[in-house]
mmCIF file of C-alpha atoms in Angstrom:
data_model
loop_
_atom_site.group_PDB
_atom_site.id
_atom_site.type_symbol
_atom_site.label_atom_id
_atom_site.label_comp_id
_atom_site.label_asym_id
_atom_site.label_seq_id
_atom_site.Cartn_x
_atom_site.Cartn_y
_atom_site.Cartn_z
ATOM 1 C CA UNK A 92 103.551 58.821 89.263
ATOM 2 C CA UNK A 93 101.785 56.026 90.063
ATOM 3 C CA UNK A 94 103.064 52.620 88.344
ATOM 4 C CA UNK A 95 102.724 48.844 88.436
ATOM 5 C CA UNK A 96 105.299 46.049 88.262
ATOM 6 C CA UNK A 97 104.873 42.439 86.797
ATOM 7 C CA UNK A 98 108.128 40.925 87.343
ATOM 8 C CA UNK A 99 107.378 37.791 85.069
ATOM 9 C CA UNK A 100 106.702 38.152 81.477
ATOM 10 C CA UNK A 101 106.454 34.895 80.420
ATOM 11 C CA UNK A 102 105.331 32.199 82.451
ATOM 12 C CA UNK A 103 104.743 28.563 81.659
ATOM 13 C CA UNK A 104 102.931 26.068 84.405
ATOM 14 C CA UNK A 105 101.654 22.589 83.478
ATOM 15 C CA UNK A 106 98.036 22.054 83.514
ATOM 16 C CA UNK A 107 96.591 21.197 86.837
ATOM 17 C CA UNK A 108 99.675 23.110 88.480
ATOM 18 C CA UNK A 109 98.877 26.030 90.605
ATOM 19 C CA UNK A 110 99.835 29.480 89.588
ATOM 20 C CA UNK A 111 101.314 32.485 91.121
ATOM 21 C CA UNK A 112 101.320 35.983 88.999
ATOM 22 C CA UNK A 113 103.076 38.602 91.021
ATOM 23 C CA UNK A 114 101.799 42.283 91.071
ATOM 24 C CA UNK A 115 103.534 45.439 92.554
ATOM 25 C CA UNK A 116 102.354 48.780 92.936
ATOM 26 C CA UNK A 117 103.789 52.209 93.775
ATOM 27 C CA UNK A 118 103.450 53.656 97.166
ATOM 28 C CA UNK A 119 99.894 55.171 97.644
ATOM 29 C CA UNK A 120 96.894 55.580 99.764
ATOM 30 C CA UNK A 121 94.003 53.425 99.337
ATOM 31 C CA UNK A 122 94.734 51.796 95.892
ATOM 32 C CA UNK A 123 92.287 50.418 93.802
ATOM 33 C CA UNK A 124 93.514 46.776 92.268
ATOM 34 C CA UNK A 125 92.643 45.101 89.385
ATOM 35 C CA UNK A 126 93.492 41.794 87.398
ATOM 36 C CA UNK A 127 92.460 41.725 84.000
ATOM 37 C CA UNK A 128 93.054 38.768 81.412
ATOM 38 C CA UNK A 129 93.449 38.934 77.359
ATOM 39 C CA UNK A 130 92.818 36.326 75.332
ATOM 40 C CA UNK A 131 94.601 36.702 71.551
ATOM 41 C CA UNK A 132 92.723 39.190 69.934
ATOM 42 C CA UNK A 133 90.126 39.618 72.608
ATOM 43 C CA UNK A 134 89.745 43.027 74.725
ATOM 44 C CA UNK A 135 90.666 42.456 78.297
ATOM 45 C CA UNK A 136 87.792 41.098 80.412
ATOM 46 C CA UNK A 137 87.977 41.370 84.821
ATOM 47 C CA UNK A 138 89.106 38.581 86.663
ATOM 48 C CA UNK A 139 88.670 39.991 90.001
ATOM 49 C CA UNK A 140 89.164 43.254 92.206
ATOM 50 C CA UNK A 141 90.316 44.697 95.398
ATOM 51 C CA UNK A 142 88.211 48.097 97.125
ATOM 52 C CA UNK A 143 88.444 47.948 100.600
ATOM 53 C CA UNK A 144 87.903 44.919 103.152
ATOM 54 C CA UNK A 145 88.809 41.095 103.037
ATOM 55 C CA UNK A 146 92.206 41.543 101.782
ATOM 56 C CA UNK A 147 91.512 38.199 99.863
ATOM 57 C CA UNK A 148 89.337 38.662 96.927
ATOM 58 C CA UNK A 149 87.557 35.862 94.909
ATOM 59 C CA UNK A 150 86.744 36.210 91.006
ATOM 60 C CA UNK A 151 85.563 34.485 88.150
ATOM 61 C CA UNK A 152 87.577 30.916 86.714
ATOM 62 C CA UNK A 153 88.587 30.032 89.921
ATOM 63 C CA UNK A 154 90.821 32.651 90.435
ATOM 64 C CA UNK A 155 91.843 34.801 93.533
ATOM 65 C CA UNK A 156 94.281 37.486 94.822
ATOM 66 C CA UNK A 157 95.598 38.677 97.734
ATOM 67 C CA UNK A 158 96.490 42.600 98.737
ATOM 68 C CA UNK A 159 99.081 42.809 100.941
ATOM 69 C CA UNK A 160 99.786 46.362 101.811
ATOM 70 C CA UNK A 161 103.288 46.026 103.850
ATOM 71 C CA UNK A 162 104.404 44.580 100.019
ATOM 72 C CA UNK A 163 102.805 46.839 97.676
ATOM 73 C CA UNK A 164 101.861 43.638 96.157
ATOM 74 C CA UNK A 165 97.937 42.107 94.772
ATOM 75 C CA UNK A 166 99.234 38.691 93.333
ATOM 76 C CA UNK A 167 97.027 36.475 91.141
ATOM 77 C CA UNK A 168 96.946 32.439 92.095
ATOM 78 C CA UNK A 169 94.706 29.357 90.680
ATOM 79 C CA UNK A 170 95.487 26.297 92.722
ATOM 80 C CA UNK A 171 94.896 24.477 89.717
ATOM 81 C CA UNK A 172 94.895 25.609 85.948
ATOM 82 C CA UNK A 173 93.699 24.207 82.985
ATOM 83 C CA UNK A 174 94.340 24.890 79.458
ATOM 84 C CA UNK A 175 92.007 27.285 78.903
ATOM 85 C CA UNK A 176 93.901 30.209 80.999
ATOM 86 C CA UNK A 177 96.335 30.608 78.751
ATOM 87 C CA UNK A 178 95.965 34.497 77.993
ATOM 88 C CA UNK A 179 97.865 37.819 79.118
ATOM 89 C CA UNK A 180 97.440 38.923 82.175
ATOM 90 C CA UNK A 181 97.154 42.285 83.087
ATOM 91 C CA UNK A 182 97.501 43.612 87.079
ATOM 92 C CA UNK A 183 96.131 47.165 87.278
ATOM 93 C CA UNK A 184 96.124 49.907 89.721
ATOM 94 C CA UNK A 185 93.535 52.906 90.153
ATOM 95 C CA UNK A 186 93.865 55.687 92.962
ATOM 96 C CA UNK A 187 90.571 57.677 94.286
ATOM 97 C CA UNK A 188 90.443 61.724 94.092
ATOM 98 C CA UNK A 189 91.949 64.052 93.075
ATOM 99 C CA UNK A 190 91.925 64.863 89.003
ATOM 100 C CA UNK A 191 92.398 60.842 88.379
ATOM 101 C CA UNK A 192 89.038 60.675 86.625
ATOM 102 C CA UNK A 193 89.574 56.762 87.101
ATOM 103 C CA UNK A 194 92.618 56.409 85.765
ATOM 104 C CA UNK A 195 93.766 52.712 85.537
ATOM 105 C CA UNK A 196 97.587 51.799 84.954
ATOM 106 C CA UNK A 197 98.226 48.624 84.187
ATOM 107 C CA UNK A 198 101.351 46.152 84.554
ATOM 108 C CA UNK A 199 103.575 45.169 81.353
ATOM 109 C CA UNK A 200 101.027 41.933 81.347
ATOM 110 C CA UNK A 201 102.207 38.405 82.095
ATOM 111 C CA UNK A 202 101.887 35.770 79.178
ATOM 112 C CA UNK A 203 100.866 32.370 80.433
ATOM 113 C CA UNK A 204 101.369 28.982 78.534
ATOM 114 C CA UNK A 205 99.777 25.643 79.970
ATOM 115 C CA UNK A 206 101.308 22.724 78.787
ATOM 116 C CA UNK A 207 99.302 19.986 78.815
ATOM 117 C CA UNK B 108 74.118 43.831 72.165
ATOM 118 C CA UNK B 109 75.773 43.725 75.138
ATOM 119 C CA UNK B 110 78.863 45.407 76.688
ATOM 120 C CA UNK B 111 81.255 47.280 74.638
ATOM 121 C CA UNK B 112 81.099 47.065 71.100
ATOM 122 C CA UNK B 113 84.055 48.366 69.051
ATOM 123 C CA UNK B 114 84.069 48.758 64.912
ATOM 124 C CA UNK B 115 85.554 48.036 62.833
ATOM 125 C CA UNK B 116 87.274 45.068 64.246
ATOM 126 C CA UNK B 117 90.215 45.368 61.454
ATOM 127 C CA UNK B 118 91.275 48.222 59.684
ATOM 128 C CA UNK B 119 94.058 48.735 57.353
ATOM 129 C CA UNK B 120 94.732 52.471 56.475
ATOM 130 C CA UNK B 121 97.311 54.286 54.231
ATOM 131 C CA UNK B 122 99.088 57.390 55.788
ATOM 132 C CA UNK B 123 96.835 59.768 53.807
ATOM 133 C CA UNK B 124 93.593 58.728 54.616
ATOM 134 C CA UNK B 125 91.100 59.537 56.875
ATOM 135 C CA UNK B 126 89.104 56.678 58.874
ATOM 136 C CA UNK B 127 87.005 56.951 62.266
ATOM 137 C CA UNK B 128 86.936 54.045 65.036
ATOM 138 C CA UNK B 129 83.368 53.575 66.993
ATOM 139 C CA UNK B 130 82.874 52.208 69.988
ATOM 140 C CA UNK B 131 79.524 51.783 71.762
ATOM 141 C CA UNK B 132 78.426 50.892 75.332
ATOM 142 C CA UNK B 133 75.706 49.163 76.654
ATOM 143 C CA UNK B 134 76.150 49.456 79.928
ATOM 144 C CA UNK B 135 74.677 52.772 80.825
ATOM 145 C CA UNK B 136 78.377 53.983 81.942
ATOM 146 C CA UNK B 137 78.853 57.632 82.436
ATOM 147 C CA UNK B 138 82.448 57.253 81.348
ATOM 148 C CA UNK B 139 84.294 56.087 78.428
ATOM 149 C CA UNK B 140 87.850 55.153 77.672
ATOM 150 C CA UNK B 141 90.054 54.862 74.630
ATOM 151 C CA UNK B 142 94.141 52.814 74.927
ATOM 152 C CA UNK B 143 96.216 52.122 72.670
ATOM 153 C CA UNK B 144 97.669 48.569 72.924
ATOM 154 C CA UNK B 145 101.317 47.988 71.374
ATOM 155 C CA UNK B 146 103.169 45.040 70.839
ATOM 156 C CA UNK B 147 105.524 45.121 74.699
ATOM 157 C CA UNK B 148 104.595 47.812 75.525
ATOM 158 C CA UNK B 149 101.825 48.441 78.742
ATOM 159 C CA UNK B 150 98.423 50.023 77.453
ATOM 160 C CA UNK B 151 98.606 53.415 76.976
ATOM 161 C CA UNK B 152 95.866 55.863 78.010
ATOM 162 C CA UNK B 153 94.808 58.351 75.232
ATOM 163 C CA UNK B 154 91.593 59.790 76.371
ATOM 164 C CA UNK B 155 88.837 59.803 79.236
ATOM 165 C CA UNK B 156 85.133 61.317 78.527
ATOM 166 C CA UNK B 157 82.959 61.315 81.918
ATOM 167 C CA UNK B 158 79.201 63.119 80.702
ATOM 168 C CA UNK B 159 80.353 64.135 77.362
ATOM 169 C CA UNK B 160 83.248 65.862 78.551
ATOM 170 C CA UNK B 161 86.539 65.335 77.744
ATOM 171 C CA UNK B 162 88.720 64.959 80.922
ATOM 172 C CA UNK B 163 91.946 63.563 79.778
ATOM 173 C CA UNK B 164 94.248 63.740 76.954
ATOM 174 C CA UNK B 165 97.722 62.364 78.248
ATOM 175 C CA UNK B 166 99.315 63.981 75.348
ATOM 176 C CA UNK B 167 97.819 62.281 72.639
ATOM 177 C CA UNK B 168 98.965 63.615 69.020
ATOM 178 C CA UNK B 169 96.645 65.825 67.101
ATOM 179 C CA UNK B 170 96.082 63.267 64.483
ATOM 180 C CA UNK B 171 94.351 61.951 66.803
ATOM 181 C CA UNK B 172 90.943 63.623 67.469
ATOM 182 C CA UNK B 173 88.135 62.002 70.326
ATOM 183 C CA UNK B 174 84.610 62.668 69.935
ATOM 184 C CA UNK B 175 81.603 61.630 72.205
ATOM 185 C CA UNK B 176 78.630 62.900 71.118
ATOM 186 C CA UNK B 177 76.338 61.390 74.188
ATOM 187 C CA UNK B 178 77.066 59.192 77.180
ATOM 188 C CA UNK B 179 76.987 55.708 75.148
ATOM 189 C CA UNK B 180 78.811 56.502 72.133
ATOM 190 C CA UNK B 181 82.558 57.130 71.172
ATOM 191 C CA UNK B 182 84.385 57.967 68.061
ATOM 192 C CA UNK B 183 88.533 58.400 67.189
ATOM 193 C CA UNK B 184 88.332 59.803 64.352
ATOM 194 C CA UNK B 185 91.878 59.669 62.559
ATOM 195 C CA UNK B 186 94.415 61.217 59.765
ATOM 196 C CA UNK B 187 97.389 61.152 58.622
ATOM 197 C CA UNK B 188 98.661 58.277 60.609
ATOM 198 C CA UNK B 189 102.184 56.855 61.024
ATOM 199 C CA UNK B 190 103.333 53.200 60.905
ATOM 200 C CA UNK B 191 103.947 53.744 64.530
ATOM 201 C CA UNK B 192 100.202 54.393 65.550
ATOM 202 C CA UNK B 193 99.769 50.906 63.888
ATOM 203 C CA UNK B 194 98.595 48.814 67.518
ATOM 204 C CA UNK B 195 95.082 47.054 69.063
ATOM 205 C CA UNK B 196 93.236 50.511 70.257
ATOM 206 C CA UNK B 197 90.757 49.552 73.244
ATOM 207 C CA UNK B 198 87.665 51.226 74.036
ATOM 208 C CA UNK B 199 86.180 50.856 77.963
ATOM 209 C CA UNK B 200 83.514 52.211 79.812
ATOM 210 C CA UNK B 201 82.821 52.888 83.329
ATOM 211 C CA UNK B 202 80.175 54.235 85.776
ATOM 212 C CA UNK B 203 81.800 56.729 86.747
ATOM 213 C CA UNK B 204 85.292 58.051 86.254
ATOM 214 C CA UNK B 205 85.230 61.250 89.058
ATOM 215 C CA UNK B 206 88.239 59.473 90.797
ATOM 216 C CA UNK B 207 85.985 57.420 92.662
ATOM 217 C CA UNK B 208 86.825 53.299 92.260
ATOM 218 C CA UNK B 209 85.292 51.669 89.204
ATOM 219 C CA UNK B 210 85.930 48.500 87.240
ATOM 220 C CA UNK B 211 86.606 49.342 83.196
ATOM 221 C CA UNK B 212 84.131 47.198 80.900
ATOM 222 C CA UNK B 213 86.797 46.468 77.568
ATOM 223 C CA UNK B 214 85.563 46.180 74.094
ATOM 224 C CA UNK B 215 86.855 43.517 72.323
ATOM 225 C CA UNK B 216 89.187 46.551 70.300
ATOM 226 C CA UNK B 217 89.831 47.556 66.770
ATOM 227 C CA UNK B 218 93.333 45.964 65.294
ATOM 228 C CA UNK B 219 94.820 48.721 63.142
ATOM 229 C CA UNK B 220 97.536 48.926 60.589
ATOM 230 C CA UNK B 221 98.942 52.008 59.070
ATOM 231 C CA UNK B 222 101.018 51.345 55.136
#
């Protein structure tokens, strides 16, 4: 079954720092990838995604990722954050064909803090 | 309105009763989406509609029951609820969910709690 791994639950980075949010997925052809982000009580909006192509993907807030096949990985980075990131982040992970209807699985979520 | 809307934003339900979630989309998505969101735990996929049709039930309980009566609207229509079921349940929509790649468009979800 197809699964995703966020290694870090909790993460806490000092504003202006740059961030790292690690994402693995299980072995399959031609993944879809996803970041997502929650803010407290807020549904989960997209940050950015990964289809096919540049394996480097811009999104919205400054934020990119990077698919790396040979890891299994799509990690999230910000070279510089500011206060107002502090959410949840979600990685997720969506296969084509078959009877997946679009199924997305997502990651555990990694909680960020920025201290100021 | 824009998006995904979800209501009620807050509901708090005794086991006995009998309440309905809505969720609507603005998006003209031909899919929609409900997840259940507990406290450490990943979301959890309940059910996926693509044209009306239900296409997914990962083993959701029977007190439990989907309905989407047209491509923009979605109900969960619930009874007889356990604490347990008491989590943020997100609605989503997408254009299409016939295993081709699509973003999700999230609601902003409805915060229940089961006494």
């Amino acid at each position: 079954a197809q699964s995703v791994t966020q290694p870090d639950i909790h993460i806490t980075v000092s504003e202006g720092a740059s961030l790292e949010l690690r994402c693995n997925y299980s072995y399959g052809a031609t993944p879809y990838l996803f970041w997502y982000v929650q803010s407290p009580g807020q549904g989960l909006q997209l940050l950015l995604k990964y289809f096919s192509g540049d394996t480097l993907v811009q999104g919205i807030k400054g934020f990119e990722a990077e698919f790396k096949r040979s890891q299994s990985s799509f990690n999230l980075r910000k070279p510089s954050v500011h206060w107002s990131d502090a959410a949840e982040y979600f990685c997720a992970v969506q296969y084509a064909g078959g009877t997946s209807y679009g199924k997305l699985t997502f990651g555990q979520g990694t909680i960020l803090t920025v201290h100021p | 309105e824009t998006g995904v809307t979800q209501t009620p934003r807050h509901l708090v339900m005794g086991m006995t009763n009998k309440k309905s979630l809505k969720c609507e989309q603005h998006l003209g998505h031909n899919a929609m989406y409900w997840y259940k969101q507990s406290a450490k735990k990943p979301l959890e996929l309940m059910f996926v509609y693509n044209f009306k049709e239900q296409t997914e039930n990962n083993s959701v309980p029977s007190r439990f029951s989907p309905e989407c009566p047209n491509s923009s609207h979605l109900f969960l229509h619930l009874h007889t609820l356990q604490p347990e079921d008491s989590a943020l349940y997100l609605c989503a929509s997408s254009p299409t969910g016939r295993g081709g790649p699509g973003e999700q468009y999230f609601g902003p979800g409805t915060r229940l709690t089961v006494t």
